[in-house]
Amino acid sequence: MSVRCEVEDLIGAGALPSEDASEEEIAEAQRLLENIAAPVSDEEAQELALCFGPDNCYGLSWTLLHLIETAPGAQQANYPRNVENPWVQLLTARVEAARGNRE
């Protein structure tokens, strides 16, 4: 499956800005994120996991995390890239918790 244009647009913009960014940068990141309709594919989820920035970005990181979790394989996924990012770590912890609840 290919990655949709809306997802490519967000990926192309790079990581979500920090809360120290300008209002315009944050608004643009929000616009790009809101253009992506759920659910995302497993492939898109893997790529979107690279878009987490250094902080919450006024809630946009949570929005991104929840969007990634709409992928069909989200509860079994492994996110091997960007593992040093605390948001990827949280996403991985949520996957592990979901796995533990099924066992």
JSON list of C-alpha atoms in Angstrom, two decimals, residues 19-102:
[
{"chain": "A", "resi": 19, "resn": "GLU", "atom": "CA", "xyz": [6.14, 24.62, 21.90]},
{"chain": "A", "resi": 20, "resn": "ASP", "atom": "CA", "xyz": [8.79, 27.35, 21.52]},
{"chain": "A", "resi": 21, "resn": "ALA", "atom": "CA", "xyz": [8.10, 27.59, 17.78]},
{"chain": "A", "resi": 22, "resn": "SER", "atom": "CA", "xyz": [6.20, 30.45, 16.23]},
{"chain": "A", "resi": 23, "resn": "GLU", "atom": "CA", "xyz": [2.42, 30.44, 16.19]},
{"chain": "A", "resi": 24, "resn": "GLU", "atom": "CA", "xyz": [2.55, 30.11, 12.40]},
{"chain": "A", "resi": 25, "resn": "GLU", "atom": "CA", "xyz": [4.75, 26.99, 12.52]},
{"chain": "A", "resi": 26, "resn": "ILE", "atom": "CA", "xyz": [2.47, 25.32, 15.05]},
{"chain": "A", "resi": 27, "resn": "ALA", "atom": "CA", "xyz": [-0.65, 26.27, 13.08]},
{"chain": "A", "resi": 28, "resn": "GLU", "atom": "CA", "xyz": [0.87, 24.79, 9.90]},
{"chain": "A", "resi": 29, "resn": "ALA", "atom": "CA", "xyz": [1.73, 21.54, 11.69]},
{"chain": "A", "resi": 30, "resn": "GLN", "atom": "CA", "xyz": [-1.83, 21.40, 13.03]},
{"chain": "A", "resi": 31, "resn": "ARG", "atom": "CA", "xyz": [-3.27, 21.98, 9.56]},
{"chain": "A", "resi": 32, "resn": "LEU", "atom": "CA", "xyz": [-1.13, 19.21, 8.06]},
{"chain": "A", "resi": 33, "resn": "LEU", "atom": "CA", "xyz": [-2.04, 16.81, 10.84]},
{"chain": "A", "resi": 34, "resn": "GLU", "atom": "CA", "xyz": [-5.76, 17.56, 10.59]},
{"chain": "A", "resi": 35, "resn": "ASN", "atom": "CA", "xyz": [-5.67, 16.88, 6.83]},
{"chain": "A", "resi": 36, "resn": "ILE", "atom": "CA", "xyz": [-4.99, 13.19, 7.49]},
{"chain": "A", "resi": 37, "resn": "ALA", "atom": "CA", "xyz": [-8.16, 11.12, 7.72]},
{"chain": "A", "resi": 38, "resn": "ALA", "atom": "CA", "xyz": [-8.17, 8.12, 10.02]},
{"chain": "A", "resi": 39, "resn": "PRO", "atom": "CA", "xyz": [-7.57, 5.27, 9.87]},
{"chain": "A", "resi": 40, "resn": "VAL", "atom": "CA", "xyz": [-3.98, 5.24, 8.66]},
{"chain": "A", "resi": 41, "resn": "SER", "atom": "CA", "xyz": [-2.32, 2.19, 7.14]},
{"chain": "A", "resi": 42, "resn": "ASP", "atom": "CA", "xyz": [0.37, 0.26, 8.99]},
{"chain": "A", "resi": 43, "resn": "GLU", "atom": "CA", "xyz": [2.94, 1.68, 6.56]},
{"chain": "A", "resi": 44, "resn": "GLU", "atom": "CA", "xyz": [1.70, 5.23, 7.18]},
{"chain": "A", "resi": 45, "resn": "ALA", "atom": "CA", "xyz": [1.82, 4.66, 10.95]},
{"chain": "A", "resi": 46, "resn": "GLN", "atom": "CA", "xyz": [5.49, 3.66, 10.73]},
{"chain": "A", "resi": 47, "resn": "GLU", "atom": "CA", "xyz": [6.30, 6.82, 8.78]},
{"chain": "A", "resi": 48, "resn": "LEU", "atom": "CA", "xyz": [4.20, 9.05, 11.04]},
{"chain": "A", "resi": 49, "resn": "ALA", "atom": "CA", "xyz": [6.11, 7.81, 14.09]},
{"chain": "A", "resi": 50, "resn": "LEU", "atom": "CA", "xyz": [9.07, 9.77, 12.71]},
{"chain": "A", "resi": 51, "resn": "CYS", "atom": "CA", "xyz": [7.09, 13.03, 13.00]},
{"chain": "A", "resi": 52, "resn": "PHE", "atom": "CA", "xyz": [7.11, 13.30, 16.79]},
{"chain": "A", "resi": 53, "resn": "GLY", "atom": "CA", "xyz": [8.90, 16.40, 17.99]},
{"chain": "A", "resi": 54, "resn": "PRO", "atom": "CA", "xyz": [10.63, 17.15, 21.26]},
{"chain": "A", "resi": 55, "resn": "ASP", "atom": "CA", "xyz": [7.54, 17.99, 23.32]},
{"chain": "A", "resi": 56, "resn": "ASN", "atom": "CA", "xyz": [3.73, 17.97, 23.39]},
{"chain": "A", "resi": 57, "resn": "CYS", "atom": "CA", "xyz": [3.42, 20.79, 20.83]},
{"chain": "A", "resi": 58, "resn": "TYR", "atom": "CA", "xyz": [0.24, 22.00, 22.54]},
{"chain": "A", "resi": 59, "resn": "GLY", "atom": "CA", "xyz": [-1.46, 18.63, 22.19]},
{"chain": "A", "resi": 60, "resn": "LEU", "atom": "CA", "xyz": [-0.48, 17.87, 18.59]},
{"chain": "A", "resi": 61, "resn": "SER", "atom": "CA", "xyz": [1.77, 15.02, 19.74]},
{"chain": "A", "resi": 62, "resn": "TRP", "atom": "CA", "xyz": [-1.22, 13.36, 21.39]},
{"chain": "A", "resi": 63, "resn": "THR", "atom": "CA", "xyz": [-3.25, 13.85, 18.22]},
{"chain": "A", "resi": 64, "resn": "LEU", "atom": "CA", "xyz": [-0.44, 12.24, 16.21]},
{"chain": "A", "resi": 65, "resn": "LEU", "atom": "CA", "xyz": [-0.16, 9.34, 18.65]},
{"chain": "A", "resi": 66, "resn": "HIS", "atom": "CA", "xyz": [-3.90, 8.65, 18.49]},
{"chain": "A", "resi": 67, "resn": "LEU", "atom": "CA", "xyz": [-3.82, 8.86, 14.68]},
{"chain": "A", "resi": 68, "resn": "ILE", "atom": "CA", "xyz": [-1.00, 6.29, 14.56]},
{"chain": "A", "resi": 69, "resn": "GLU", "atom": "CA", "xyz": [-3.05, 4.03, 16.82]},
{"chain": "A", "resi": 70, "resn": "THR", "atom": "CA", "xyz": [-5.83, 3.90, 14.20]},
{"chain": "A", "resi": 71, "resn": "ALA", "atom": "CA", "xyz": [-3.65, 1.63, 12.02]},
{"chain": "A", "resi": 72, "resn": "PRO", "atom": "CA", "xyz": [-5.04, -1.91, 11.76]},
{"chain": "A", "resi": 73, "resn": "GLY", "atom": "CA", "xyz": [-1.88, -3.46, 13.20]},
{"chain": "A", "resi": 74, "resn": "ALA", "atom": "CA", "xyz": [-1.31, -0.82, 15.86]},
{"chain": "A", "resi": 75, "resn": "GLN", "atom": "CA", "xyz": [-1.66, -3.19, 18.81]},
{"chain": "A", "resi": 76, "resn": "GLN", "atom": "CA", "xyz": [1.05, -5.48, 17.43]},
{"chain": "A", "resi": 77, "resn": "ALA", "atom": "CA", "xyz": [3.30, -2.84, 15.88]},
{"chain": "A", "resi": 78, "resn": "ASN", "atom": "CA", "xyz": [6.97, -2.28, 16.50]},
{"chain": "A", "resi": 79, "resn": "TYR", "atom": "CA", "xyz": [8.41, 1.20, 16.01]},
{"chain": "A", "resi": 80, "resn": "PRO", "atom": "CA", "xyz": [12.16, 0.61, 15.54]},
{"chain": "A", "resi": 81, "resn": "ARG", "atom": "CA", "xyz": [13.06, 4.09, 14.29]},
{"chain": "A", "resi": 82, "resn": "ASN", "atom": "CA", "xyz": [13.30, 7.29, 16.33]},
{"chain": "A", "resi": 83, "resn": "VAL", "atom": "CA", "xyz": [13.38, 5.16, 19.50]},
{"chain": "A", "resi": 84, "resn": "GLU", "atom": "CA", "xyz": [15.09, 7.89, 21.52]},
{"chain": "A", "resi": 85, "resn": "ASN", "atom": "CA", "xyz": [12.05, 10.14, 21.18]},
{"chain": "A", "resi": 86, "resn": "PRO", "atom": "CA", "xyz": [9.86, 10.07, 24.33]},
{"chain": "A", "resi": 87, "resn": "TRP", "atom": "CA", "xyz": [6.68, 9.99, 22.22]},
{"chain": "A", "resi": 88, "resn": "VAL", "atom": "CA", "xyz": [7.85, 6.90, 20.33]},
{"chain": "A", "resi": 89, "resn": "GLN", "atom": "CA", "xyz": [8.75, 5.38, 23.70]},
{"chain": "A", "resi": 90, "resn": "LEU", "atom": "CA", "xyz": [5.22, 6.12, 24.95]},
{"chain": "A", "resi": 91, "resn": "LEU", "atom": "CA", "xyz": [3.71, 4.65, 21.78]},
{"chain": "A", "resi": 92, "resn": "THR", "atom": "CA", "xyz": [5.82, 1.51, 22.25]},
{"chain": "A", "resi": 93, "resn": "ALA", "atom": "CA", "xyz": [4.79, 1.27, 25.91]},
{"chain": "A", "resi": 94, "resn": "ARG", "atom": "CA", "xyz": [1.13, 1.48, 24.91]},
{"chain": "A", "resi": 95, "resn": "VAL", "atom": "CA", "xyz": [1.63, -1.34, 22.37]},
{"chain": "A", "resi": 96, "resn": "GLU", "atom": "CA", "xyz": [3.34, -3.46, 25.02]},
{"chain": "A", "resi": 97, "resn": "ALA", "atom": "CA", "xyz": [0.50, -2.76, 27.46]},
{"chain": "A", "resi": 98, "resn": "ALA", "atom": "CA", "xyz": [-2.05, -3.83, 24.85]},
{"chain": "A", "resi": 99, "resn": "ARG", "atom": "CA", "xyz": [-0.11, -7.03, 24.22]},
{"chain": "A", "resi": 100, "resn": "GLY", "atom": "CA", "xyz": [-0.02, -7.73, 27.96]},
{"chain": "A", "resi": 101, "resn": "ASN", "atom": "CA", "xyz": [-3.78, -7.30, 28.25]},
{"chain": "A", "resi": 102, "resn": "ARG", "atom": "CA", "xyz": [-4.35, -9.95, 25.58]}
]
